[in-house]
Amino acid sequence: SKQLHDLKVEDMKRRLFKAHKQIREKELENNKLADYVQDLAVSVAQREKILRVRESDPEAVDETEYKMQEVVWRRLVIEEARQQTEDISILKAEVDRLRQRTFPSFAKTFA
């Protein structure tokens, strides 16, 4: 009976540990998703504002506000281009890594 009780206690401890681990993983995932949602909300708000400025009558919009929106739009485009450049470099490195696995270079071993 004591052994059975000890086995049940150990099983419950393992289950509890596993449950806590799953909770931590889910909380981490939720935090990442919350940050992602917040970034998307900011991006959407900026794009909506830019669209409102572009769709409105240019004479009705204050010239400084229009210029500011153009600066913001340009910054967004530059940031997007920078991100895409970074993504391309990561993908190129991955292609090179996979190519090295497929066709290893033996020149490095003799150098």
GROMACS .gro file of N, CA and C in nm:
model
  333
    1SER      N    1   0.082  -0.119   0.000
    1SER     CA    2   0.000   0.000   0.000
    1SER      C    3   0.087   0.126   0.000
    2LYS      N    4   0.194   0.123   0.077
    2LYS     CA    5   0.286   0.237   0.082
    2LYS      C    6   0.352   0.257  -0.054
    3GLN      N    7   0.391   0.145  -0.117
    3GLN     CA    8   0.454   0.154  -0.248
    3GLN      C    9   0.356   0.207  -0.352
    4LEU      N   10   0.233   0.161  -0.347
    4LEU     CA   11   0.130   0.207  -0.439
    4LEU      C   12   0.107   0.357  -0.421
    5HIS      N   13   0.102   0.399  -0.295
    5HIS     CA   14   0.083   0.541  -0.265
    5HIS      C   15   0.201   0.623  -0.319
    6ASP      N   16   0.322   0.576  -0.298
    6ASP     CA   17   0.441   0.646  -0.348
    6ASP      C   18   0.440   0.655  -0.501
    7LEU      N   19   0.398   0.546  -0.568
    7LEU     CA   20   0.390   0.548  -0.714
    7LEU      C   21   0.288   0.651  -0.763
    8LYS      N   22   0.173   0.656  -0.694
    8LYS     CA   23   0.071   0.753  -0.732
    8LYS      C   24   0.119   0.896  -0.710
    9VAL      N   25   0.190   0.919  -0.601
    9VAL     CA   26   0.243   1.052  -0.572
    9VAL      C   27   0.344   1.093  -0.679
   10GLU      N   28   0.434   1.001  -0.714
   10GLU     CA   29   0.533   1.030  -0.818
   10GLU      C   30   0.466   1.058  -0.952
   11ASP      N   31   0.362   0.980  -0.984
   11ASP     CA   32   0.288   1.001  -1.108
   11ASP      C   33   0.222   1.139  -1.109
   12MET      N   34   0.164   1.177  -0.996
   12MET     CA   35   0.099   1.307  -0.987
   12MET      C   36   0.203   1.419  -0.997
   13LYS      N   37   0.320   1.401  -0.940
   13LYS     CA   38   0.426   1.501  -0.950
   13LYS      C   39   0.470   1.518  -1.095
   14ARG      N   40   0.485   1.404  -1.166
   14ARG     CA   41   0.523   1.411  -1.307
   14ARG      C   42   0.416   1.485  -1.388
   15ARG      N   43   0.290   1.453  -1.362
   15ARG     CA   44   0.181   1.519  -1.433
   15ARG      C   45   0.179   1.670  -1.403
   16LEU      N   46   0.201   1.704  -1.277
   16LEU     CA   47   0.202   1.845  -1.236
   16LEU      C   48   0.316   1.918  -1.304
   17PHE      N   49   0.434   1.857  -1.306
   17PHE     CA   50   0.550   1.918  -1.372
   17PHE      C   51   0.522   1.938  -1.520
   18LYS      N   52   0.464   1.836  -1.584
   18LYS     CA   53   0.433   1.844  -1.726
   18LYS      C   54   0.330   1.955  -1.752
   19ALA      N   55   0.230   1.965  -1.664
   19ALA     CA   56   0.126   2.068  -1.679
   19ALA      C   57   0.188   2.207  -1.665
   20HIS      N   58   0.278   2.224  -1.567
   20HIS     CA   59   0.343   2.354  -1.548
   20HIS      C   60   0.430   2.389  -1.669
   21LYS      N   61   0.495   2.290  -1.724
   21LYS     CA   62   0.577   2.313  -1.842
   21LYS      C   63   0.490   2.357  -1.959
   22GLN      N   64   0.376   2.291  -1.978
   22GLN     CA   65   0.285   2.329  -2.085
   22GLN      C   66   0.230   2.470  -2.063
   23ILE      N   67   0.202   2.503  -1.937
   23ILE     CA   68   0.152   2.637  -1.905
   23ILE      C   69   0.256   2.742  -1.943
   24ARG      N   70   0.382   2.718  -1.906
   24ARG     CA   71   0.489   2.812  -1.940
   24ARG      C   72   0.504   2.828  -2.091
   25GLU      N   73   0.495   2.717  -2.163
   25GLU     CA   74   0.505   2.722  -2.309
   25GLU      C   75   0.390   2.802  -2.369
   26LYS      N   76   0.269   2.778  -2.319
   26LYS     CA   77   0.152   2.850  -2.371
   26LYS      C   78   0.160   2.999  -2.338
   27GLU      N   79   0.208   3.032  -2.216
   27GLU     CA   80   0.222   3.173  -2.180
   27GLU      C   81   0.324   3.243  -2.269
   28LEU      N   82   0.433   3.174  -2.297
   28LEU     CA   83   0.535   3.230  -2.385
   28LEU      C   84   0.479   3.251  -2.525
   29GLU      N   85   0.408   3.152  -2.574
   29GLU     CA   86   0.346   3.164  -2.706
   29GLU      C   87   0.243   3.277  -2.709
   30ASN      N   88   0.163   3.289  -2.603
   30ASN     CA   89   0.064   3.396  -2.596
   30ASN      C   90   0.130   3.533  -2.594
   31ASN      N   91   0.242   3.545  -2.523
   31ASN     CA   92   0.313   3.672  -2.519
   31ASN      C   93   0.367   3.709  -2.656
   32LYS      N   94   0.422   3.610  -2.726
   32LYS     CA   95   0.473   3.635  -2.861
   32LYS      C   96   0.359   3.679  -2.952
   33LEU      N   97   0.246   3.609  -2.942
   33LEU     CA   98   0.132   3.643  -3.026
   33LEU      C   99   0.076   3.782  -2.992
   34ALA      N  100   0.075   3.816  -2.864
   34ALA     CA  101   0.026   3.949  -2.823
   34ALA      C  102   0.116   4.057  -2.880
   35ASP      N  103   0.247   4.036  -2.876
   35ASP     CA  104   0.340   4.133  -2.935
   35ASP      C  105   0.318   4.144  -3.085
   36TYR      N  106   0.297   4.030  -3.149
   36TYR     CA  107   0.275   4.029  -3.293
   36TYR      C  108   0.146   4.104  -3.327
   37VAL      N  109   0.040   4.081  -3.251
   37VAL     CA  110  -0.088   4.149  -3.274
   37VAL      C  111  -0.071   4.300  -3.255
   38GLN      N  112   0.005   4.338  -3.154
   38GLN     CA  113   0.027   4.481  -3.129
   38GLN      C  114   0.103   4.543  -3.246
   39ASP      N  115   0.206   4.476  -3.295
   39ASP     CA  116   0.281   4.526  -3.410
   39ASP      C  117   0.191   4.539  -3.532
   40LEU      N  118   0.106   4.438  -3.552
   40LEU     CA  119   0.013   4.443  -3.666
   40LEU      C  120  -0.086   4.558  -3.652
   41ALA      N  121  -0.134   4.582  -3.531
   41ALA     CA  122  -0.230   4.690  -3.508
   41ALA      C  123  -0.166   4.826  -3.540
   42VAL      N  124  -0.041   4.844  -3.498
   42VAL     CA  125   0.029   4.968  -3.528
   42VAL      C  126   0.047   4.983  -3.678
   43SER      N  127   0.087   4.876  -3.743
   43SER     CA  128   0.108   4.879  -3.887
   43SER      C  129  -0.022   4.912  -3.961
   44VAL      N  130  -0.130   4.849  -3.920
   44VAL     CA  131  -0.260   4.875  -3.983
   44VAL      C  132  -0.303   5.020  -3.962
   45ALA      N  133  -0.283   5.071  -3.841
   45ALA     CA  134  -0.322   5.210  -3.813
   45ALA      C  135  -0.241   5.307  -3.899
   46GLN      N  136  -0.113   5.280  -3.913
   46GLN     CA  137  -0.030   5.367  -3.996
   46GLN      C  138  -0.074   5.361  -4.142
   47ARG      N  139  -0.100   5.243  -4.191
   47ARG     CA  140  -0.141   5.229  -4.331
   47ARG      C  141  -0.278   5.293  -4.356
   48GLU      N  142  -0.370   5.280  -4.259
   48GLU     CA  143  -0.501   5.343  -4.274
   48GLU      C  144  -0.488   5.494  -4.280
   49LYS      N  145  -0.401   5.547  -4.195
   49LYS     CA  146  -0.381   5.692  -4.194
   49LYS      C  147  -0.322   5.739  -4.326
   50ILE      N  148  -0.227   5.663  -4.377
   50ILE     CA  149  -0.166   5.698  -4.506
   50ILE      C  150  -0.271   5.692  -4.616
   51LEU      N  151  -0.355   5.589  -4.615
   51LEU     CA  152  -0.460   5.579  -4.716
   51LEU      C  153  -0.559   5.694  -4.707
   52ARG      N  154  -0.594   5.733  -4.585
   52ARG     CA  155  -0.686   5.846  -4.567
   52ARG      C  156  -0.626   5.973  -4.627
   53VAL      N  157  -0.498   5.993  -4.603
   53VAL     CA  158  -0.432   6.113  -4.656
   53VAL      C  159  -0.427   6.107  -4.807
   54ARG      N  160  -0.395   5.992  -4.863
   54ARG     CA  161  -0.383   5.980  -5.008
   54ARG      C  162  -0.520   5.991  -5.077
   55GLU      N  163  -0.625   5.942  -5.012
   55GLU     CA  164  -0.757   5.945  -5.074
   55GLU      C  165  -0.825   6.081  -5.059
   56SER      N  166  -0.785   6.157  -4.959
   56SER     CA  167  -0.851   6.285  -4.936
   56SER      C  168  -0.803   6.388  -5.039
   57ASP      N  169  -0.874   6.497  -5.044
   57ASP     CA  170  -0.839   6.605  -5.136
   57ASP      C  171  -0.709   6.669  -5.090
   58PRO      N  172  -0.605   6.670  -5.174
   58PRO     CA  173  -0.475   6.725  -5.131
   58PRO      C  174  -0.485   6.871  -5.088
   59GLU      N  175  -0.575   6.950  -5.150
   59GLU     CA  176  -0.588   7.089  -5.111
   59GLU      C  177  -0.654   7.104  -4.974
   60ALA      N  178  -0.739   7.006  -4.937
   60ALA     CA  179  -0.809   7.014  -4.809
   60ALA      C  180  -0.717   6.975  -4.693
   61VAL      N  181  -0.615   6.899  -4.720
   61VAL     CA  182  -0.524   6.855  -4.614
   61VAL      C  183  -0.417   6.960  -4.593
   62ASP      N  184  -0.386   6.984  -4.469
   62ASP     CA  185  -0.279   7.077  -4.436
   62ASP      C  186  -0.150   7.028  -4.502
   63GLU      N  187  -0.078   7.118  -4.565
   63GLU     CA  188   0.043   7.081  -4.641
   63GLU      C  189   0.147   7.013  -4.552
   64THR      N  190   0.163   7.060  -4.430
   64THR     CA  191   0.262   6.998  -4.341
   64THR      C  192   0.218   6.857  -4.302
   65GLU      N  193   0.090   6.837  -4.281
   65GLU     CA  194   0.040   6.703  -4.248
   65GLU      C  195   0.062   6.608  -4.366
   66TYR      N  196   0.038   6.659  -4.485
   66TYR     CA  197   0.059   6.577  -4.605
   66TYR      C  198   0.206   6.539  -4.619
   67LYS      N  199   0.294   6.634  -4.599
   67LYS     CA  200   0.437   6.606  -4.608
   67LYS      C  201   0.479   6.506  -4.500
   68MET      N  202   0.423   6.521  -4.381
   68MET     CA  203   0.455   6.429  -4.272
   68MET      C  204   0.410   6.288  -4.307
   69GLN      N  205   0.292   6.275  -4.366
   69GLN     CA  206   0.244   6.144  -4.405
   69GLN      C  207   0.332   6.083  -4.514
   70GLU      N  208   0.381   6.166  -4.604
   70GLU     CA  209   0.473   6.116  -4.705
   70GLU      C  210   0.603   6.066  -4.642
   71VAL      N  211   0.651   6.136  -4.541
   71VAL     CA  212   0.773   6.093  -4.470
   71VAL      C  213   0.747   5.960  -4.400
   72VAL      N  214   0.631   5.949  -4.335
   72VAL     CA  215   0.597   5.825  -4.265
   72VAL      C  216   0.584   5.711  -4.366
   73TRP      N  217   0.518   5.736  -4.476
   73TRP     CA  218   0.502   5.633  -4.579
   73TRP      C  219   0.637   5.590  -4.634
   74ARG      N  220   0.725   5.687  -4.660
   74ARG     CA  221   0.859   5.656  -4.712
   74ARG      C  222   0.937   5.572  -4.611
   75ARG      N  223   0.925   5.609  -4.483
   75ARG     CA  224   0.994   5.533  -4.378
   75ARG      C  225   0.943   5.390  -4.372
   76LEU      N  226   0.811   5.373  -4.386
   76LEU     CA  227   0.755   5.238  -4.386
   76LEU      C  228   0.805   5.157  -4.504
   77VAL      N  229   0.813   5.219  -4.619
   77VAL     CA  230   0.861   5.149  -4.738
   77VAL      C  231   1.008   5.112  -4.721
   78ILE      N  232   1.087   5.204  -4.669
   78ILE     CA  233   1.230   5.176  -4.647
   78ILE      C  234   1.246   5.063  -4.545
   79GLU      N  235   1.167   5.066  -4.439
   79GLU     CA  236   1.174   4.961  -4.337
   79GLU      C  237   1.136   4.826  -4.396
   80GLU      N  238   1.033   4.826  -4.479
   80GLU     CA  239   0.991   4.702  -4.544
   80GLU      C  240   1.101   4.650  -4.637
   81ALA      N  241   1.165   4.740  -4.711
   81ALA     CA  242   1.274   4.700  -4.800
   81ALA      C  243   1.392   4.645  -4.719
   82ARG      N  244   1.422   4.709  -4.608
   82ARG     CA  245   1.531   4.661  -4.522
   82ARG      C  246   1.500   4.521  -4.468
   83GLN      N  247   1.376   4.500  -4.427
   83GLN     CA  248   1.335   4.370  -4.375
   83GLN      C  249   1.344   4.264  -4.484
   84GLN      N  250   1.301   4.299  -4.604
   84GLN     CA  251   1.308   4.203  -4.714
   84GLN      C  252   1.453   4.171  -4.751
   85THR      N  253   1.540   4.272  -4.745
   85THR     CA  254   1.682   4.249  -4.772
   85THR      C  255   1.740   4.154  -4.668
   86GLU      N  256   1.702   4.176  -4.544
   86GLU     CA  257   1.749   4.088  -4.436
   86GLU      C  258   1.697   3.945  -4.457
   87ASP      N  259   1.571   3.933  -4.495
   87ASP     CA  260   1.513   3.800  -4.521
   87ASP      C  261   1.585   3.731  -4.636
   88ILE      N  262   1.616   3.806  -4.739
   88ILE     CA  263   1.687   3.749  -4.854
   88ILE      C  264   1.825   3.699  -4.812
   89SER      N  265   1.896   3.777  -4.730
   89SER     CA  266   2.030   3.733  -4.688
   89SER      C  267   2.021   3.608  -4.602
   90ILE      N  268   1.918   3.598  -4.519
   90ILE     CA  269   1.899   3.478  -4.437
   90ILE      C  270   1.871   3.358  -4.528
   91LEU      N  271   1.786   3.378  -4.627
   91LEU     CA  272   1.754   3.269  -4.720
   91LEU      C  273   1.875   3.228  -4.803
   92LYS      N  274   1.957   3.326  -4.844
   92LYS     CA  275   2.079   3.293  -4.918
   92LYS      C  276   2.173   3.209  -4.832
   93ALA      N  277   2.186   3.248  -4.705
   93ALA     CA  278   2.272   3.171  -4.615
   93ALA      C  279   2.219   3.029  -4.598
   94GLU      N  280   2.087   3.015  -4.592
   94GLU     CA  281   2.028   2.883  -4.579
   94GLU      C  282   2.052   2.799  -4.705
   95VAL      N  283   2.040   2.863  -4.821
   95VAL     CA  284   2.067   2.793  -4.948
   95VAL      C  285   2.213   2.747  -4.951
   96ASP      N  286   2.304   2.836  -4.911
   96ASP     CA  287   2.446   2.799  -4.909
   96ASP      C  288   2.471   2.684  -4.813
   97ARG      N  289   2.406   2.688  -4.697
   97ARG     CA  290   2.422   2.582  -4.599
   97ARG      C  291   2.372   2.449  -4.655
   98LEU      N  292   2.256   2.451  -4.719
   98LEU     CA  293   2.202   2.329  -4.778
   98LEU      C  294   2.288   2.280  -4.895
   99ARG      N  295   2.341   2.374  -4.972
   99ARG     CA  296   2.428   2.337  -5.083
   99ARG      C  297   2.556   2.272  -5.030
  100GLN      N  298   2.608   2.321  -4.919
  100GLN     CA  299   2.728   2.263  -4.860
  100GLN      C  300   2.701   2.121  -4.811
  101ARG      N  301   2.581   2.098  -4.762
  101ARG     CA  302   2.545   1.962  -4.718
  101ARG      C  303   2.535   1.868  -4.837
  102THR      N  304   2.482   1.921  -4.949
  102THR     CA  305   2.464   1.838  -5.068
  102THR      C  306   2.595   1.818  -5.143
  103PHE      N  307   2.670   1.927  -5.159
  103PHE     CA  308   2.797   1.922  -5.230
  103PHE      C  309   2.906   1.978  -5.140
  104PRO      N  310   2.959   1.897  -5.048
  104PRO     CA  311   3.058   1.950  -4.954
  104PRO      C  312   3.186   1.991  -5.028
  105SER      N  313   3.246   2.095  -4.980
  105SER     CA  314   3.370   2.144  -5.038
  105SER      C  315   3.486   2.087  -4.959
  106PHE      N  316   3.571   2.012  -5.026
  106PHE     CA  317   3.684   1.953  -4.959
  106PHE      C  318   3.804   2.047  -4.957
  107ALA      N  319   3.792   2.161  -5.023
  107ALA     CA  320   3.902   2.255  -5.025
  107ALA      C  321   3.928   2.313  -4.887
  108LYS      N  322   3.824   2.326  -4.808
  108LYS     CA  323   3.840   2.380  -4.673
  108LYS      C  324   3.922   2.288  -4.583
  109THR      N  325   3.915   2.158  -4.604
  109THR     CA  326   3.986   2.065  -4.517
  109THR      C  327   4.136   2.070  -4.541
  110PHE      N  328   4.179   2.111  -4.662
  110PHE     CA  329   4.321   2.116  -4.691
  110PHE      C  330   4.383   2.251  -4.659
  111ALA      N  331   4.302   2.351  -4.635
  111ALA     CA  332   4.354   2.484  -4.610
  111ALA      C  333   4.413   2.498  -4.472
   0.00000   0.00000   0.00000
